[in-house]
PDB file of C-alpha atoms in Angstrom:
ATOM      1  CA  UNK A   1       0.000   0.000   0.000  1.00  0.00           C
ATOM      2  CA  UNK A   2       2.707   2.433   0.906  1.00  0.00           C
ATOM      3  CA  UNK A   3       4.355   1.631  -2.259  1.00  0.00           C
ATOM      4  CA  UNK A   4       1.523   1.971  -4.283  1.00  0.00           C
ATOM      5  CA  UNK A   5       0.715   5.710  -2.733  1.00  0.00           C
ATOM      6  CA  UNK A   6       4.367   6.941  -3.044  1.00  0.00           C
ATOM      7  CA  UNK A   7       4.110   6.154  -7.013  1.00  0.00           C
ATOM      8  CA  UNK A   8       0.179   7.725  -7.116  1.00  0.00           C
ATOM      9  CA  UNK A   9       2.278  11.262  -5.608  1.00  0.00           C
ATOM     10  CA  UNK A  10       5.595  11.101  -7.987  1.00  0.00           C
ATOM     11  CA  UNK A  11       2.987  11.002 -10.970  1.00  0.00           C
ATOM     12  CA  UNK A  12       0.594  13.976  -9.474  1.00  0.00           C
ATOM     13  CA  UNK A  13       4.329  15.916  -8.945  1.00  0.00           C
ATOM     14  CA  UNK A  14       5.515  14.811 -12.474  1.00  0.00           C
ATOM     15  CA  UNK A  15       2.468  16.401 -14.097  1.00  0.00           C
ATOM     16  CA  UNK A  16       2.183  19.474 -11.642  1.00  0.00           C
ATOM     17  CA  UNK A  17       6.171  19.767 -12.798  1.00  0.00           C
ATOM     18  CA  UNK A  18       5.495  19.286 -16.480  1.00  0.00           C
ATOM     19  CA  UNK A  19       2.526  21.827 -16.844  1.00  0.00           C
ATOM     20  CA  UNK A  20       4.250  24.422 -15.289  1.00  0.00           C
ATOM     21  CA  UNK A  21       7.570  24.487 -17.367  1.00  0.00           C
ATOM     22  CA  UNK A  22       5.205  24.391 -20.531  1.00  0.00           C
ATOM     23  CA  UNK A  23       3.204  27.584 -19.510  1.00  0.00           C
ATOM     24  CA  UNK A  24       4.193  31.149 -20.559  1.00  0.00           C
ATOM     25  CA  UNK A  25       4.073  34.440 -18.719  1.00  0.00           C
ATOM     26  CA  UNK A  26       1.514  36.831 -18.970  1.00  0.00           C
ATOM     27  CA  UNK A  27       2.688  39.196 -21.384  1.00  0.00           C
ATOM     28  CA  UNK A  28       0.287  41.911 -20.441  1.00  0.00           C
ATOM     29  CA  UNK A  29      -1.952  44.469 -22.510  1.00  0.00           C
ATOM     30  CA  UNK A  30      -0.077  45.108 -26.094  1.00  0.00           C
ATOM     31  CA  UNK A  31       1.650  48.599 -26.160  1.00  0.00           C
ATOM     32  CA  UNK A  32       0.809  51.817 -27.979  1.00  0.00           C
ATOM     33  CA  UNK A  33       1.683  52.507 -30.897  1.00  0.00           C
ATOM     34  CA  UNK A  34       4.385  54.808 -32.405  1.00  0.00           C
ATOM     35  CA  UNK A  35       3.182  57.617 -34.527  1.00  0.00           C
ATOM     36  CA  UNK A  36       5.297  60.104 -37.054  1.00  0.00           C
ATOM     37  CA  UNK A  37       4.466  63.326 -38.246  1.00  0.00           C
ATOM     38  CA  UNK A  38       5.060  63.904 -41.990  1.00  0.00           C
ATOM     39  CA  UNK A  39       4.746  67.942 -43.162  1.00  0.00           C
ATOM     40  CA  UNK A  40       4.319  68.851 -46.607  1.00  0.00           C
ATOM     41  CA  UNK A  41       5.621  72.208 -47.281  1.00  0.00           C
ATOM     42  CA  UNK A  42       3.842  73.113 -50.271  1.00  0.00           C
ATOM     43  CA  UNK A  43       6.269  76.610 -51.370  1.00  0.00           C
ATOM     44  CA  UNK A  44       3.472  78.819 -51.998  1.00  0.00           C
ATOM     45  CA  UNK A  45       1.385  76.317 -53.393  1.00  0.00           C
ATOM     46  CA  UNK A  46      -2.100  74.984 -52.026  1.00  0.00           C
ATOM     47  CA  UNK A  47      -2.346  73.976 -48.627  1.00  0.00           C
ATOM     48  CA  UNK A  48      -1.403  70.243 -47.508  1.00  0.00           C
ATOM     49  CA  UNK A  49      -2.576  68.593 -44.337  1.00  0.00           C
ATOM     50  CA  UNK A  50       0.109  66.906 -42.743  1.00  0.00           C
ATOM     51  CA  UNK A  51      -0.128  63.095 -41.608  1.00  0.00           C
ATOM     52  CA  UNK A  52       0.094  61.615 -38.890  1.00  0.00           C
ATOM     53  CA  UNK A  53       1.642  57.797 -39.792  1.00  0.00           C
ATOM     54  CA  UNK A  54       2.073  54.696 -37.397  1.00  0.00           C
ATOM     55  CA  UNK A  55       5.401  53.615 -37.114  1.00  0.00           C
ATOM     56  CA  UNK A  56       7.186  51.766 -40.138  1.00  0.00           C
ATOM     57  CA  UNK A  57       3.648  52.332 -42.263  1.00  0.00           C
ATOM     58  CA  UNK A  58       4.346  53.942 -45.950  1.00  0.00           C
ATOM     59  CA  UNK A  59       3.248  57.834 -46.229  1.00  0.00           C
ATOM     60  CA  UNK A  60       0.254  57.860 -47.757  1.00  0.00           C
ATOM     61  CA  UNK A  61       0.635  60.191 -51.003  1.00  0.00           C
ATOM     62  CA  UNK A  62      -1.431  62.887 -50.768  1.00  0.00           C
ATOM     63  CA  UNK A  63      -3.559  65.138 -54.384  1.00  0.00           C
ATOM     64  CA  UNK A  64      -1.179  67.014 -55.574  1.00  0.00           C
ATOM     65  CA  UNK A  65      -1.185  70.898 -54.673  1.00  0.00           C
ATOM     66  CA  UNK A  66      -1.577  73.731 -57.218  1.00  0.00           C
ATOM     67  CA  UNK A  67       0.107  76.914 -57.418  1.00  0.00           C
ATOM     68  CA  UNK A  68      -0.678  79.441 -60.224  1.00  0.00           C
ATOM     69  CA  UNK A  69       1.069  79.508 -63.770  1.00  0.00           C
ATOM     70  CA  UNK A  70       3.371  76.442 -62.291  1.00  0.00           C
ATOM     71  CA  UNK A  71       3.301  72.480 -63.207  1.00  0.00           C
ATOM     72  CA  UNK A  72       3.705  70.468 -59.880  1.00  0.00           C
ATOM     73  CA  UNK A  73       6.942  67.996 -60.092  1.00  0.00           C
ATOM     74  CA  UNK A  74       6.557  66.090 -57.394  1.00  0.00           C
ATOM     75  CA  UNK A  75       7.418  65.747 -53.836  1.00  0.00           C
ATOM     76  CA  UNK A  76      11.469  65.824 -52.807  1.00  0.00           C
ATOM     77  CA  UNK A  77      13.236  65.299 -49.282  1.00  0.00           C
ATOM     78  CA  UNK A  78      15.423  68.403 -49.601  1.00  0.00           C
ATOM     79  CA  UNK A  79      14.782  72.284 -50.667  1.00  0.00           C
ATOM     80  CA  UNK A  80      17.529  71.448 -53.803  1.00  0.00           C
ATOM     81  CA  UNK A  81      15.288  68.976 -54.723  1.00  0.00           C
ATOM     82  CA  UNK A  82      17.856  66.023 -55.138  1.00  0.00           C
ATOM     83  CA  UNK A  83      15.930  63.229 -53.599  1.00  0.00           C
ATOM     84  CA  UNK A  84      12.582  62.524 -54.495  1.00  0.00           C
ATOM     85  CA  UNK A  85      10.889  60.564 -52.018  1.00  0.00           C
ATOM     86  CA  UNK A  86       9.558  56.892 -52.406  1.00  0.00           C
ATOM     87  CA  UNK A  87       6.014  56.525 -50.802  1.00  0.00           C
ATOM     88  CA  UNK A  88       6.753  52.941 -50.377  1.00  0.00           C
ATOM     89  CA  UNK A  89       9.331  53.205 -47.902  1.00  0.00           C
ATOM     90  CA  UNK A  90       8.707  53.004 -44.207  1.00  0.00           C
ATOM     91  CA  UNK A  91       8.263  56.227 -42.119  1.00  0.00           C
ATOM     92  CA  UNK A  92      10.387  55.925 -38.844  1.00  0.00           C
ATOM     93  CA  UNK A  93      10.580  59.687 -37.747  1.00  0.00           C
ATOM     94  CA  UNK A  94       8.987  63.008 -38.442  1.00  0.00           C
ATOM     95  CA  UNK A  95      10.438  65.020 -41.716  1.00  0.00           C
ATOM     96  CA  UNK A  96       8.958  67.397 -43.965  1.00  0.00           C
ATOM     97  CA  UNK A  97       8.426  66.943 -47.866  1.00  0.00           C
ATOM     98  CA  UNK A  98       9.148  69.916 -50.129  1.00  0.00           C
ATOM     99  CA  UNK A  99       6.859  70.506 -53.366  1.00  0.00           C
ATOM    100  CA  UNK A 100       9.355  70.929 -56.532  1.00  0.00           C
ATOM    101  CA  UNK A 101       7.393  73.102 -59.283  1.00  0.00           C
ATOM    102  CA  UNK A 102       8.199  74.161 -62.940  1.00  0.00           C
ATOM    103  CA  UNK A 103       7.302  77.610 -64.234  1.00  0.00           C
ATOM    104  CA  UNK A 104       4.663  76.966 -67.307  1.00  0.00           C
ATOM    105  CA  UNK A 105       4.067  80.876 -68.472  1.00  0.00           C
ATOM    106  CA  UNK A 106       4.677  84.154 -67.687  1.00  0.00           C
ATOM    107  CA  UNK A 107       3.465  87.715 -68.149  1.00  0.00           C
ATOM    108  CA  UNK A 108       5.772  91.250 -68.268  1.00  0.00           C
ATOM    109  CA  UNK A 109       4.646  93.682 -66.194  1.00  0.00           C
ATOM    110  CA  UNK A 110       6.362  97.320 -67.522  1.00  0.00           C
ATOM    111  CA  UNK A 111       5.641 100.312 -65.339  1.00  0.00           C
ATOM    112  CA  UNK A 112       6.934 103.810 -66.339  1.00  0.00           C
ATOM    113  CA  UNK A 113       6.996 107.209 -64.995  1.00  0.00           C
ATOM    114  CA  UNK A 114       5.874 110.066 -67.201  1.00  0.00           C
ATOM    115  CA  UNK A 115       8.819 112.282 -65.614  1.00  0.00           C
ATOM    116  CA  UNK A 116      11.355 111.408 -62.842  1.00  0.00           C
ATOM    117  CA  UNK A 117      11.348 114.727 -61.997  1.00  0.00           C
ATOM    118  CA  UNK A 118       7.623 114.438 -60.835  1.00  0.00           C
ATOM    119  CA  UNK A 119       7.179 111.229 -59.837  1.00  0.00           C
ATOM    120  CA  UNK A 120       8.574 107.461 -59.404  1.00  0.00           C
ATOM    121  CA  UNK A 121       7.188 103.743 -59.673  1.00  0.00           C
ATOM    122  CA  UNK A 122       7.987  99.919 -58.694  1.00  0.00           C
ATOM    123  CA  UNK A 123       6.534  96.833 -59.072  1.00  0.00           C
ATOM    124  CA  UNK A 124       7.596  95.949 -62.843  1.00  0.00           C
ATOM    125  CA  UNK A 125       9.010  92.714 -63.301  1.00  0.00           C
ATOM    126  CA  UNK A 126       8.157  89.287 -64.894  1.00  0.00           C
ATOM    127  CA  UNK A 127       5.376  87.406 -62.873  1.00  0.00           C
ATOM    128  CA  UNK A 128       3.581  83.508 -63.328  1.00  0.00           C
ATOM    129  CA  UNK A 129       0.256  84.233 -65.277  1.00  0.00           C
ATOM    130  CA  UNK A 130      -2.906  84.741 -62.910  1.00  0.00           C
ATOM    131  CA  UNK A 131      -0.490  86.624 -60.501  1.00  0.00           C
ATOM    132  CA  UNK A 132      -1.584  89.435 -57.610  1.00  0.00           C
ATOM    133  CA  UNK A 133       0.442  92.309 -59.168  1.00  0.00           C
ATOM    134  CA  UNK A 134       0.661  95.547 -57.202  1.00  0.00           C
ATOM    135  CA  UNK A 135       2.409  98.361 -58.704  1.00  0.00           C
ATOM    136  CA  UNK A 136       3.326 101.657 -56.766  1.00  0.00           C
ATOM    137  CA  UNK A 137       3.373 105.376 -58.056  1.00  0.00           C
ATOM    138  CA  UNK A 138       5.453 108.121 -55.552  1.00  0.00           C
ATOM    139  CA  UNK A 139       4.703 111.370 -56.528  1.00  0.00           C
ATOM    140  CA  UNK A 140       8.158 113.932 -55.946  1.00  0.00           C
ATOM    141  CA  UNK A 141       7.371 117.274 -53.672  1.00  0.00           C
ATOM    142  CA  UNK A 142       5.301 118.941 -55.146  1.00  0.00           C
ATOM    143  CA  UNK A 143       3.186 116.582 -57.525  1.00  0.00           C
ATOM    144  CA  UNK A 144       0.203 114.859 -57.369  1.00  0.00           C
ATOM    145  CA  UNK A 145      -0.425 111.098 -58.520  1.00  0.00           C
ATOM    146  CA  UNK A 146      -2.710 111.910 -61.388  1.00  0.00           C
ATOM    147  CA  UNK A 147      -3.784 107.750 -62.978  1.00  0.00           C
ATOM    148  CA  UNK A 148      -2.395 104.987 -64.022  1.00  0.00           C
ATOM    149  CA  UNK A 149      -2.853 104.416 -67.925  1.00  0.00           C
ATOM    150  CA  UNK A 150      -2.490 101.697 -70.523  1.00  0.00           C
ATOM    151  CA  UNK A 151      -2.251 102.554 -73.993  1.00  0.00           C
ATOM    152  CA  UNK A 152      -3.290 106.243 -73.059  1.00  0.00           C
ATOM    153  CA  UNK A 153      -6.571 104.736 -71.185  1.00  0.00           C
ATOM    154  CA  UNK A 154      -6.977 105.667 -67.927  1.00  0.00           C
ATOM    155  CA  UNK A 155      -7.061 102.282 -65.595  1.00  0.00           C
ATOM    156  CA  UNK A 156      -6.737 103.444 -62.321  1.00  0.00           C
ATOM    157  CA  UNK A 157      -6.843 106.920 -59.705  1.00  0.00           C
ATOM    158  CA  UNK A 158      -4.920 105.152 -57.011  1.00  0.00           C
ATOM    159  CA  UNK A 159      -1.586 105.015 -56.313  1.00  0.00           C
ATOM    160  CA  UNK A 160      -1.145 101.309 -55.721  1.00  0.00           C
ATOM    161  CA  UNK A 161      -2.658  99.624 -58.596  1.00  0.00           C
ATOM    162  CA  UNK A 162      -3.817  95.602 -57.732  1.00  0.00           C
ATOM    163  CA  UNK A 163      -4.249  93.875 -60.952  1.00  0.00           C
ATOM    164  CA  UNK A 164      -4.242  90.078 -61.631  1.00  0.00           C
ATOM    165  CA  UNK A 165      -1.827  89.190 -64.470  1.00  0.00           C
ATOM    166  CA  UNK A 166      -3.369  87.383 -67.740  1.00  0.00           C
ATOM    167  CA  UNK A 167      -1.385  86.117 -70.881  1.00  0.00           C
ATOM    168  CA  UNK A 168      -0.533  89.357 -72.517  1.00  0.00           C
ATOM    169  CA  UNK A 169       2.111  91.695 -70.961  1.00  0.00           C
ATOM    170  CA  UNK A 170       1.230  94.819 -69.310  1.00  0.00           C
ATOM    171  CA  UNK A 171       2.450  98.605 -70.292  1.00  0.00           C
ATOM    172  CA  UNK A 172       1.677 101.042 -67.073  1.00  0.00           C
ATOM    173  CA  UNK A 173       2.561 104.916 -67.733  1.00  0.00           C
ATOM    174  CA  UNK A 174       2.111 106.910 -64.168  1.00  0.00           C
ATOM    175  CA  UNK A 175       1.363 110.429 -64.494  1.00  0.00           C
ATOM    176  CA  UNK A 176       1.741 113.357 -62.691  1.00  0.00           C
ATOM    177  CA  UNK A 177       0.568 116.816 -62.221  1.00  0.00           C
ATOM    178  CA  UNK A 178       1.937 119.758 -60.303  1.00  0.00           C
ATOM    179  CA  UNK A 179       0.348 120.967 -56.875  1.00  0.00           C
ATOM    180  CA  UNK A 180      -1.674 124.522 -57.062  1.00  0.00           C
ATOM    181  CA  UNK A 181       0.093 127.122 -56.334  1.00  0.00           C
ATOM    182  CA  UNK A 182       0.063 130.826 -56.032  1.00  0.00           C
ATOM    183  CA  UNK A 183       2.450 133.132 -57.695  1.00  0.00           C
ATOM    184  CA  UNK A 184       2.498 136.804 -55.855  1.00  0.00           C
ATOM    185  CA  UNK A 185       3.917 139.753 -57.327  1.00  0.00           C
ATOM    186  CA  UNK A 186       6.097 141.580 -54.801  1.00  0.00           C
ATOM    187  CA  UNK A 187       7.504 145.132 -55.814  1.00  0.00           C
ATOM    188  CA  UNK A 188       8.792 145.822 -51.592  1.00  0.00           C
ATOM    189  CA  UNK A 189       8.197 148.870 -49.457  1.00  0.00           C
ATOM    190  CA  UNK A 190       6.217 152.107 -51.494  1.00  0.00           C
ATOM    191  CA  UNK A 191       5.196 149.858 -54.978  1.00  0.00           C
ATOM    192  CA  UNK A 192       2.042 150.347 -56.500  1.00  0.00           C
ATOM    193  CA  UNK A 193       0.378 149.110 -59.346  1.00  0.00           C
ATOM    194  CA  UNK A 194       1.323 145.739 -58.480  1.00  0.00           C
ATOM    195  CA  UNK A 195       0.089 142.859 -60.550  1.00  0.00           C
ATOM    196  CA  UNK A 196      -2.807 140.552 -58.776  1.00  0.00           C
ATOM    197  CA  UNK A 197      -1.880 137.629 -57.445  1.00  0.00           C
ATOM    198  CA  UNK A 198      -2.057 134.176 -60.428  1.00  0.00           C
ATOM    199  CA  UNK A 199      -3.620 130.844 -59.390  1.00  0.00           C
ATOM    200  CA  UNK A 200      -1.352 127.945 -61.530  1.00  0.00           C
ATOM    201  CA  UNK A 201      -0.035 124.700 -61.414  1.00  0.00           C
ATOM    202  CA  UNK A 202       3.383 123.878 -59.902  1.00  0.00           C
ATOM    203  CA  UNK A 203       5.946 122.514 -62.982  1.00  0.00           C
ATOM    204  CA  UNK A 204       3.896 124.686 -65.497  1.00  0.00           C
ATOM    205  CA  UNK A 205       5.298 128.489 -66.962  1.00  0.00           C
ATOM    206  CA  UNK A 206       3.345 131.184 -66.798  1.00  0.00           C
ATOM    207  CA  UNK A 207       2.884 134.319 -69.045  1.00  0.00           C
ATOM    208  CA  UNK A 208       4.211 137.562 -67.177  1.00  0.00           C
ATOM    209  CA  UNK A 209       0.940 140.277 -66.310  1.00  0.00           C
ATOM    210  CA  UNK A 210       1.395 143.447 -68.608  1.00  0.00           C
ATOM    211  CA  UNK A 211       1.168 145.674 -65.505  1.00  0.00           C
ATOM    212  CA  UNK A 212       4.420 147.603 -65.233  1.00  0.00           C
ATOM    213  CA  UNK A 213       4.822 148.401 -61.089  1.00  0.00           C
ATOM    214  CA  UNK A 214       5.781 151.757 -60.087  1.00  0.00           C
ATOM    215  CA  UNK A 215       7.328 153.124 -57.010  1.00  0.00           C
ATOM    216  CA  UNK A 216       8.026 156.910 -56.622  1.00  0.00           C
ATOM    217  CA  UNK A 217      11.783 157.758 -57.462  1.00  0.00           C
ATOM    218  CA  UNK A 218      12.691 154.243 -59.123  1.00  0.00           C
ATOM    219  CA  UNK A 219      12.282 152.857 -62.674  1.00  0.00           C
ATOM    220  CA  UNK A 220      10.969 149.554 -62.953  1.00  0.00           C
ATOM    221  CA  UNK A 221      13.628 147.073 -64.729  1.00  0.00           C
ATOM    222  CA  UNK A 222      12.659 143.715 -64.436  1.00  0.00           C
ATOM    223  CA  UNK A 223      10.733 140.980 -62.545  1.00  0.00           C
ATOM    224  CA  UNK A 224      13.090 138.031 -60.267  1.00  0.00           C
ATOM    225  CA  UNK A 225      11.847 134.978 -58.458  1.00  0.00           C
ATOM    226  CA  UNK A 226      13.134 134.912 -55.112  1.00  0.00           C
ATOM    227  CA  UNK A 227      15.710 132.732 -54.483  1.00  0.00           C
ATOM    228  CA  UNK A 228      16.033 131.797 -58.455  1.00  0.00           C
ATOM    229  CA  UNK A 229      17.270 134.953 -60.176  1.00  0.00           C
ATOM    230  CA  UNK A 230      15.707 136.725 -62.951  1.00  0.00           C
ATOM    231  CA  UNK A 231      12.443 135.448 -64.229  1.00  0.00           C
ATOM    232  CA  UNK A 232      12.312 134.413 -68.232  1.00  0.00           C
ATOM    233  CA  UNK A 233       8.728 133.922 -70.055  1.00  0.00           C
ATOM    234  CA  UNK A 234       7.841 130.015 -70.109  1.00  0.00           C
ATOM    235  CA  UNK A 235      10.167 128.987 -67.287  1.00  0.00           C
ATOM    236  CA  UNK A 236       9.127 126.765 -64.293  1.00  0.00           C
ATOM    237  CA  UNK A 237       8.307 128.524 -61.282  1.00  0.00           C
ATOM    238  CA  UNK A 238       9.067 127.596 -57.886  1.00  0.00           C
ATOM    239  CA  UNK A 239       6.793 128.550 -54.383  1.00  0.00           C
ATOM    240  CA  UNK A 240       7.484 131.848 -53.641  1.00  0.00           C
ATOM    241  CA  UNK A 241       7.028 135.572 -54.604  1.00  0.00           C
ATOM    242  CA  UNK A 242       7.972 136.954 -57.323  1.00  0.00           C
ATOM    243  CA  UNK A 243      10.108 140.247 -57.052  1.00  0.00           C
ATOM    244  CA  UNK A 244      10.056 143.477 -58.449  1.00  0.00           C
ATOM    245  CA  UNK A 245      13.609 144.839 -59.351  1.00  0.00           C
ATOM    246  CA  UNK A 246      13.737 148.653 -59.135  1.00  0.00           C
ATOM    247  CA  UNK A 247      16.595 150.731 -59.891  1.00  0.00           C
TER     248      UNK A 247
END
């Protein structure tokens, strides 16, 4: 009996033994996963969303982006645009993707003062077709911006001119005009007779008055503008008075 009870407990012990080396550990809930960001950096193209891509999953390739009077080439690693990047490979960090485009067509945008001596302009140049153009007229001291014109049609009163660029180039003339300003006729202390004060436009020359000033004891010789020196039919006149010269 005792032999037959010692042999009934090795077998319970051998089986206790044996299902317990063949069991495996708890390995617990399964761990997040990694996710990479992937930015698409479109250089002034259309928006793209970035992604958001579990680790060692291929980059899904996103629609293409547009960007105006420019053919999309495709999507490179690098701002030289050296590498283009395989959408089958896995992602295993963040990076950004850089849009490569290829100018398609252009338009000339020509913008030209009527006078430097009244007034300047930028914002010529060569721009994609279906650009934002904006170009700027600076009037010099006294001058007004008068219009923008193109092909001697008046196109627009302002200054800075927003136009969006078709296929045919673009000719812009700025113009100009002198400030108002009034001309008085100064003969000093005791001169009489005096012409009346003229209303004209800065940059323009006038036509002398036929009034001859007097003053008791002098003779009248000729008319200056101060500052300038001695006034000559036609020329341009400056802000000021003009003098009387007595002798």
């Amino acid at each position: 009996m005792k032999i037959f009870r010692l042999l009934a407990f090795s077998t319970v012990a051998l089986f206790l033994v044996t299902n317990c080396s063949n069991s495996k550990p708890d390995p617990g809930p399964d761990p997040d996963p990694v996710y990479h960001y992937v930015t698409f950096n479109t250089q002034g193209g259309s928006e793209i969303k970035f992604q958001e891509v579990e680790d060692k999953k291929p980059l899904s390739r996103p629609t293409n982006p547009e960007k105006l009077g420019y053919k999309f080439g495709d999507w490179y690693t690098d701002t030289t645009f050296t590498l283009r990047y395989d959408f089958d490979l896995p992602v295993t960090s963040d990076f950004t993707l850089y849009a490569k485009w290829t100018l398609i067509a252009t338009t000339t945008v020509t913008v030209t003062s009527e006078s430097e001596t009244r007034g300047t302009v930028t914002g010529g140049g060569t721009y994609p077709v279906g650009s934002l153009v904006t170009v700027v007229a600076t009037p010099n001291e006294h001058f007004n911006f008068e219009g923008w014109y193109e092909d001697d049609v008046k196109v627009s009163s302002d200054a800075s001119y927003s136009f969006t660029t078709g296929q045919s180039n673009v000719s812009l003339l700025a113009k100009f005009k002198g400030v108002t300003m009034t001309i008085h006729f100064d003969g000093g202390t005791g001169a009489y007779d005096l012409p009346d004060d003229m209303i004209i436009t800065y940059d323009e020359g006038i036509t002398m008055p036929t009034e001859v000033p007097k003053k008791n004891n002098y003779i009248y010789t000729q008319w200056a503008i101060s500052g300038v020196g001695t006034y000559l039919p036609g020329q341009t006149l400056l802000p000021g008075h003009v003098n009387a010269i007595f002798t």
